[in-house]
Coordinates of C-alpha atoms in Angstrom, one line a residue:
X1 CA -17.3 -20.4 -17.0
X2 CA -17.0 -18.8 -13.8
X3 CA -21.3 -17.3 -12.7
X4 CA -22.1 -13.9 -13.7
X5 CA -23.6 -11.2 -10.4
X6 CA -26.2 -9.2 -11.2
X7 CA -27.8 -5.9 -9.5
X8 CA -29.6 -4.0 -10.5
X9 CA -28.3 -0.4 -9.6
X10 CA -25.2 0.6 -7.5
X11 CA -25.9 3.4 -4.2
X12 CA -23.6 5.7 -5.4
X13 CA -24.4 7.3 -2.3
X14 CA -21.8 4.9 0.0
X15 CA -18.7 5.3 -2.0
X16 CA -16.1 7.8 -1.0
X17 CA -14.0 6.7 -4.1
X18 CA -12.3 10.6 -5.1
X19 CA -13.4 10.1 -8.4
X20 CA -16.9 9.3 -7.5
X21 CA -17.5 12.8 -5.4
X22 CA -19.9 14.7 -7.5
X23 CA -16.7 15.3 -10.1
X24 CA -18.1 16.1 -13.7
X25 CA -16.6 13.8 -16.3
X26 CA -13.7 16.3 -17.1
X27 CA -12.4 15.7 -13.9
X28 CA -12.8 11.5 -13.1
X29 CA -9.4 11.0 -14.3
X30 CA -6.6 9.3 -12.3
X31 CA -4.4 11.5 -10.6
X32 CA -2.3 11.1 -8.3
X33 CA -2.0 10.7 -5.0
X34 CA 0.4 13.1 -2.8
X35 CA 3.0 10.6 -1.8
X36 CA 3.0 10.1 -5.6
X37 CA 3.7 14.0 -6.6
X38 CA 6.1 14.0 -4.3
X39 CA 8.3 12.0 -6.0
X40 CA 7.2 12.9 -9.6
X41 CA 6.7 8.4 -10.1
X42 CA 3.6 7.6 -10.3
X43 CA 2.8 4.1 -10.6
X44 CA 0.2 3.6 -14.5
X45 CA -2.8 1.8 -13.6
X46 CA -4.2 1.3 -10.1
X47 CA -7.2 -0.8 -9.2
X48 CA -9.7 1.1 -5.6
X49 CA -12.3 -0.8 -4.0
X50 CA -15.9 0.5 -3.2
X51 CA -15.3 3.1 -0.3
X52 CA -12.0 4.0 -1.1
X53 CA -11.4 7.0 0.7
X54 CA -8.5 8.2 -1.4
X55 CA -7.7 8.6 -5.7
X56 CA -5.9 6.3 -7.1
X57 CA -1.9 6.5 -7.9
X58 CA -2.1 8.9 -11.8
X59 CA -1.7 7.0 -15.5
X60 CA 1.4 9.1 -15.5
X61 CA 2.4 12.5 -15.1
X62 CA 1.4 14.7 -18.1
X63 CA 5.1 15.0 -19.5
X64 CA 6.7 12.4 -19.7
X65 CA 3.2 11.6 -21.9
X66 CA 5.2 11.7 -25.2
X67 CA 7.6 9.5 -24.3
X68 CA 5.2 6.3 -24.0
X69 CA 3.6 7.2 -27.9
X70 CA 2.0 4.9 -30.1
X71 CA 2.1 0.8 -30.2
X72 CA 3.6 0.0 -33.0
X73 CA -0.1 -2.2 -35.2
X74 CA 1.4 -6.0 -35.5
X75 CA 0.5 -9.2 -36.6
X76 CA -1.4 -10.8 -32.7
X77 CA 0.4 -13.7 -31.2
X78 CA -1.2 -17.1 -31.3
X79 CA -3.2 -17.6 -28.5
X80 CA -1.3 -19.7 -26.0
X81 CA 2.3 -18.8 -27.6
X82 CA 4.2 -16.6 -24.4
X83 CA 5.1 -18.3 -21.8
X84 CA 5.7 -15.1 -19.2
X85 CA 7.2 -16.1 -15.9
X86 CA 6.0 -15.2 -12.7
X87 CA 7.7 -14.7 -9.4
X88 CA 5.8 -13.7 -6.1
X89 CA 7.0 -11.9 -3.3
X90 CA 5.1 -12.6 -0.4
X91 CA 5.3 -9.3 2.7
X92 CA 4.3 -10.1 6.1
X93 CA 4.9 -7.7 8.5
X94 CA 5.9 -10.8 10.5
X95 CA 7.2 -13.9 10.5
X96 CA 3.9 -16.4 9.3
X97 CA 3.6 -19.6 11.4
X98 CA 3.8 -23.0 9.8
X99 CA -0.1 -22.7 9.3
X100 CA -0.3 -18.7 7.5
X101 CA 2.1 -19.7 5.0
X102 CA 0.0 -23.5 4.0
X103 CA -3.1 -20.7 3.6
X104 CA -1.0 -18.3 1.8
X105 CA 1.2 -20.7 -0.7
X106 CA -2.3 -22.0 -1.3
X107 CA -3.9 -18.7 -2.8
X108 CA -1.6 -18.3 -5.2
X109 CA -1.9 -20.7 -6.6
X110 CA -5.5 -20.7 -6.4
X111 CA -4.6 -17.5 -7.7
X112 CA -2.9 -18.9 -10.8
X113 CA -4.9 -21.1 -11.8
X114 CA -7.6 -17.6 -11.9
X115 CA -5.1 -15.6 -14.0
X116 CA -4.3 -18.0 -16.8
X117 CA -8.2 -19.0 -16.7
X118 CA -9.3 -14.4 -17.7
X119 CA -6.2 -14.6 -20.5
X120 CA -6.5 -17.7 -21.7
X121 CA -10.5 -16.7 -22.5
X122 CA -12.3 -19.7 -20.7
X123 CA -13.9 -16.8 -18.1
X124 CA -17.1 -16.0 -21.1
X125 CA -18.0 -17.1 -24.4
X126 CA -17.9 -13.0 -25.4
X127 CA -14.3 -13.4 -23.3
X128 CA -11.6 -13.6 -26.7
X129 CA -8.3 -15.7 -25.5
X130 CA -4.8 -13.9 -25.4
X131 CA -1.4 -14.7 -26.3
X132 CA -0.5 -15.0 -22.7
X133 CA -0.5 -17.9 -20.0
X134 CA 1.6 -17.5 -17.1
X135 CA 4.5 -20.1 -14.9
X136 CA 4.8 -19.5 -11.7
X137 CA 8.7 -19.7 -10.8
X138 CA 8.8 -19.1 -7.6
X139 CA 7.1 -17.4 -4.4
X140 CA 10.0 -15.3 -1.9
X141 CA 8.9 -14.8 1.7
X142 CA 9.7 -11.2 3.2
X143 CA 9.4 -10.3 7.4
X144 CA 9.5 -6.3 7.0
X145 CA 7.1 -4.1 8.4
X146 CA 7.3 -1.3 6.1
X147 CA 7.2 -3.2 3.1
X148 CA 3.7 -5.1 4.4
X149 CA 2.1 -1.9 4.0
X150 CA 3.9 -0.7 1.0
X151 CA 2.4 2.6 -0.1
X152 CA 3.8 4.3 -3.3
X153 CA 7.3 6.1 -3.4
X154 CA 10.0 4.8 -1.6
X155 CA 9.0 2.2 0.5
X156 CA 7.0 1.3 -2.5
X157 CA 11.1 2.0 -4.4
X158 CA 12.8 0.1 -1.2
X159 CA 11.1 -2.7 -0.8
X160 CA 11.4 -3.5 -5.1
X161 CA 14.5 -2.7 -5.6
X162 CA 15.5 -5.1 -3.0
X163 CA 13.0 -8.1 -4.6
X164 CA 12.7 -7.9 -7.6
X165 CA 13.6 -10.7 -10.4
X166 CA 14.4 -11.0 -13.7
X167 CA 14.3 -8.2 -16.5
X168 CA 10.6 -7.2 -18.4
X169 CA 9.8 -10.4 -19.6
X170 CA 9.3 -11.0 -16.1
X171 CA 6.2 -10.7 -13.8
X172 CA 6.9 -9.5 -10.4
X173 CA 4.3 -9.5 -8.0
X174 CA 4.4 -8.0 -5.0
X175 CA 1.5 -9.8 -2.1
X176 CA 1.3 -7.5 0.8
X177 CA -1.7 -5.8 3.0
X178 CA -1.8 -2.8 1.1
X179 CA -4.1 0.4 3.2
X180 CA -6.6 2.9 1.8
X181 CA -8.6 0.7 0.2
X182 CA -6.0 0.7 -2.8
X183 CA -6.1 -3.3 -4.7
X184 CA -3.0 -3.2 -5.8
X185 CA -1.4 -1.0 -8.4
X186 CA 0.9 -1.8 -11.6
X187 CA 3.5 -0.2 -14.5
X188 CA 3.7 0.1 -18.0
X189 CA 5.8 -1.4 -20.3
X190 CA 8.6 1.1 -20.8
X191 CA 7.2 2.8 -17.3
X192 CA 9.6 2.2 -15.5
X193 CA 13.0 3.8 -18.0
X194 CA 15.9 5.7 -16.2
X195 CA 17.4 3.1 -14.6
X196 CA 14.5 2.1 -12.3
X197 CA 13.9 -1.9 -14.3
X198 CA 13.4 -2.9 -11.2
X199 CA 10.2 -1.1 -10.0
X200 CA 8.6 -2.8 -12.4
X201 CA 6.1 -5.4 -11.8
X202 CA 2.6 -5.6 -9.7
X203 CA 1.6 -4.4 -5.7
X204 CA -0.8 -7.0 -4.8
X205 CA -2.8 -6.1 -1.9
X206 CA -2.4 -10.1 -0.1
X207 CA -5.5 -10.8 0.8
X208 CA -7.2 -10.2 -2.8
X209 CA -6.7 -13.1 -4.0
X210 CA -8.8 -16.0 -4.3
X211 CA -10.1 -17.1 -0.3
X212 CA -9.1 -13.9 0.6
X213 CA -10.9 -11.6 3.4
X214 CA -11.8 -8.7 1.2
X215 CA -15.6 -9.1 0.7
X216 CA -16.2 -9.1 -3.1
X217 CA -12.3 -8.6 -4.1
X218 CA -11.0 -11.7 -3.0
X219 CA -11.7 -14.2 -6.2
X220 CA -8.1 -12.8 -7.6
X221 CA -9.1 -10.2 -10.7
X222 CA -7.5 -7.2 -9.3
X223 CA -4.0 -9.2 -10.1
X224 CA -6.1 -9.4 -13.4
X225 CA -7.2 -6.4 -13.8
X226 CA -2.9 -5.3 -13.3
X227 CA -1.2 -7.5 -15.3
X228 CA -3.3 -5.8 -17.6
X229 CA -2.3 -3.0 -16.9
X230 CA 1.0 -4.3 -17.1
X231 CA 1.1 -5.2 -21.0
X232 CA -0.5 -1.2 -21.3
X233 CA -3.9 -1.8 -21.0
X234 CA -6.1 1.3 -20.0
X235 CA -8.7 1.3 -17.9
X236 CA -12.4 0.7 -19.7
X237 CA -12.8 4.1 -18.6
X238 CA -9.9 6.0 -19.5
X239 CA -10.6 8.8 -22.3
X240 CA -14.3 9.3 -20.9
X241 CA -16.6 9.5 -24.6
X242 CA -14.2 11.0 -25.6
X243 CA -13.0 9.0 -29.3
X244 CA -9.9 7.8 -28.1
X245 CA -11.6 6.2 -24.8
X246 CA -8.9 3.3 -23.9
X247 CA -7.6 3.6 -26.7
X248 CA -9.5 0.2 -27.4
X249 CA -11.7 0.4 -30.9
X250 CA -14.2 -2.8 -29.3
X251 CA -14.9 -1.6 -25.2
X252 CA -17.6 0.5 -25.4
X253 CA -17.1 4.0 -24.8
X254 CA -17.5 4.1 -20.5
X255 CA -18.0 8.4 -18.5
X256 CA -16.7 6.8 -15.0
X257 CA -15.7 4.0 -13.6
X258 CA -18.3 1.5 -11.9
X259 CA -18.4 -0.5 -8.7
X260 CA -21.1 -3.4 -8.0
X261 CA -22.2 -4.9 -10.9
X262 CA -25.5 -1.9 -12.4
X263 CA -26.8 -4.1 -14.9
X264 CA -27.8 -1.7 -18.1
X265 CA -25.2 0.9 -17.2
X266 CA -24.9 3.5 -20.2
X267 CA -23.3 6.4 -19.7
X268 CA -22.1 7.5 -22.8
X269 CA -23.6 8.5 -26.2
X270 CA -21.7 6.5 -28.2
X271 CA -23.3 2.2 -29.1
X272 CA -22.8 -0.4 -26.6
X273 CA -23.2 -0.2 -22.6
X274 CA -20.9 0.9 -19.9
X275 CA -18.3 -3.1 -20.4
X276 CA -18.7 -4.0 -16.2
X277 CA -17.9 -7.2 -17.3
X278 CA -14.4 -6.3 -18.4
X279 CA -11.7 -7.2 -16.4
X280 CA -10.3 -2.8 -16.6
X281 CA -13.8 -1.4 -14.9
X282 CA -13.7 -1.6 -11.1
X283 CA -16.7 -3.7 -10.8
X284 CA -16.5 -6.8 -8.1
X285 CA -14.6 -9.3 -9.4
X286 CA -17.9 -11.7 -9.8
X287 CA -18.6 -9.3 -12.3
X288 CA -15.1 -9.2 -14.2
X289 CA -15.2 -12.4 -16.9
X290 CA -13.6 -10.5 -19.9
X291 CA -11.1 -9.1 -21.7
X292 CA -12.5 -8.0 -25.7
X293 CA -10.8 -9.6 -28.6
X294 CA -9.0 -5.3 -29.0
X295 CA -7.5 -6.1 -26.3
X296 CA -5.6 -9.2 -26.1
X297 CA -4.5 -7.6 -29.5
X298 CA -2.9 -4.6 -27.5
X299 CA -1.7 -6.0 -25.4
X300 CA 0.0 -8.9 -28.0
X301 CA 1.1 -5.2 -30.0
X302 CA 2.7 -4.0 -25.8
X303 CA 4.6 -7.1 -26.0
X304 CA 6.1 -6.5 -28.7
X305 CA 7.1 -3.7 -28.7
X306 CA 8.7 -3.5 -24.8
X307 CA 8.6 -6.1 -22.9
X308 CA 9.3 -9.4 -25.7
X309 CA 13.4 -10.4 -25.3
X310 CA 13.8 -8.3 -22.1
X311 CA 13.7 -4.7 -22.9
X312 CA 13.5 -2.5 -20.6

């Protein structure tokens, strides 16, 4: 178990994120960036940090929402029963020096430990153990000035078409110096069809890994968060205070994303405080430490419905 960060409140005046600048709760939904809209292909989910100057990419286009359907309710897989082969693709603008390469390799090793601790439920007494454990198969190294600062759209598609490995059971992680204060983004299972299965995977800000330089977001929980999306978890604030919320019964409703670690925040009239310690909120890394049993069950169902057996 790791220590939690607790603060009394977050000064909203310092937040420049689009979804937090005077919008009414009904407007606090992810919206597509212009580049994503132009391509008609949006990352399903993203994580942004405090001070982001752009909105996160969209969940998916409204016209495509129905194709995802309802996840079948299946028996929950046993904790630790699914081993996910993981491939890291490190993309840099220039060839890394031996020291830089050694540092990145060490960060990836630490990142894999953080990821496994989170999905094993060892990060908090309240955390649920999930079926998933992640094994690093190998790391690729690519030098490309455009891909090193990849954004959603054509650069992302070109990069992934060249680098993606495996099938829908393989977790591809693309670590690069992405911009606009985005920490990462990912795709829901089955959200990368139409002959573009290679688009699957997680794009990750490289310095968000443990030991990175992104203050408050450098303990490795961006990958934890994005893999949750890869396994079909919504943000805890998805749906706001509506009855459906994020589609998981045991996560309290939340009207807006929470930044920092505002202990006691309660933005919906339904029971429960805002789930600021949940990996699927926008809290800082030191605040995040749990998935719920309902989230573990949803990820288990999504794996069996959409990923197991190399489905794509």
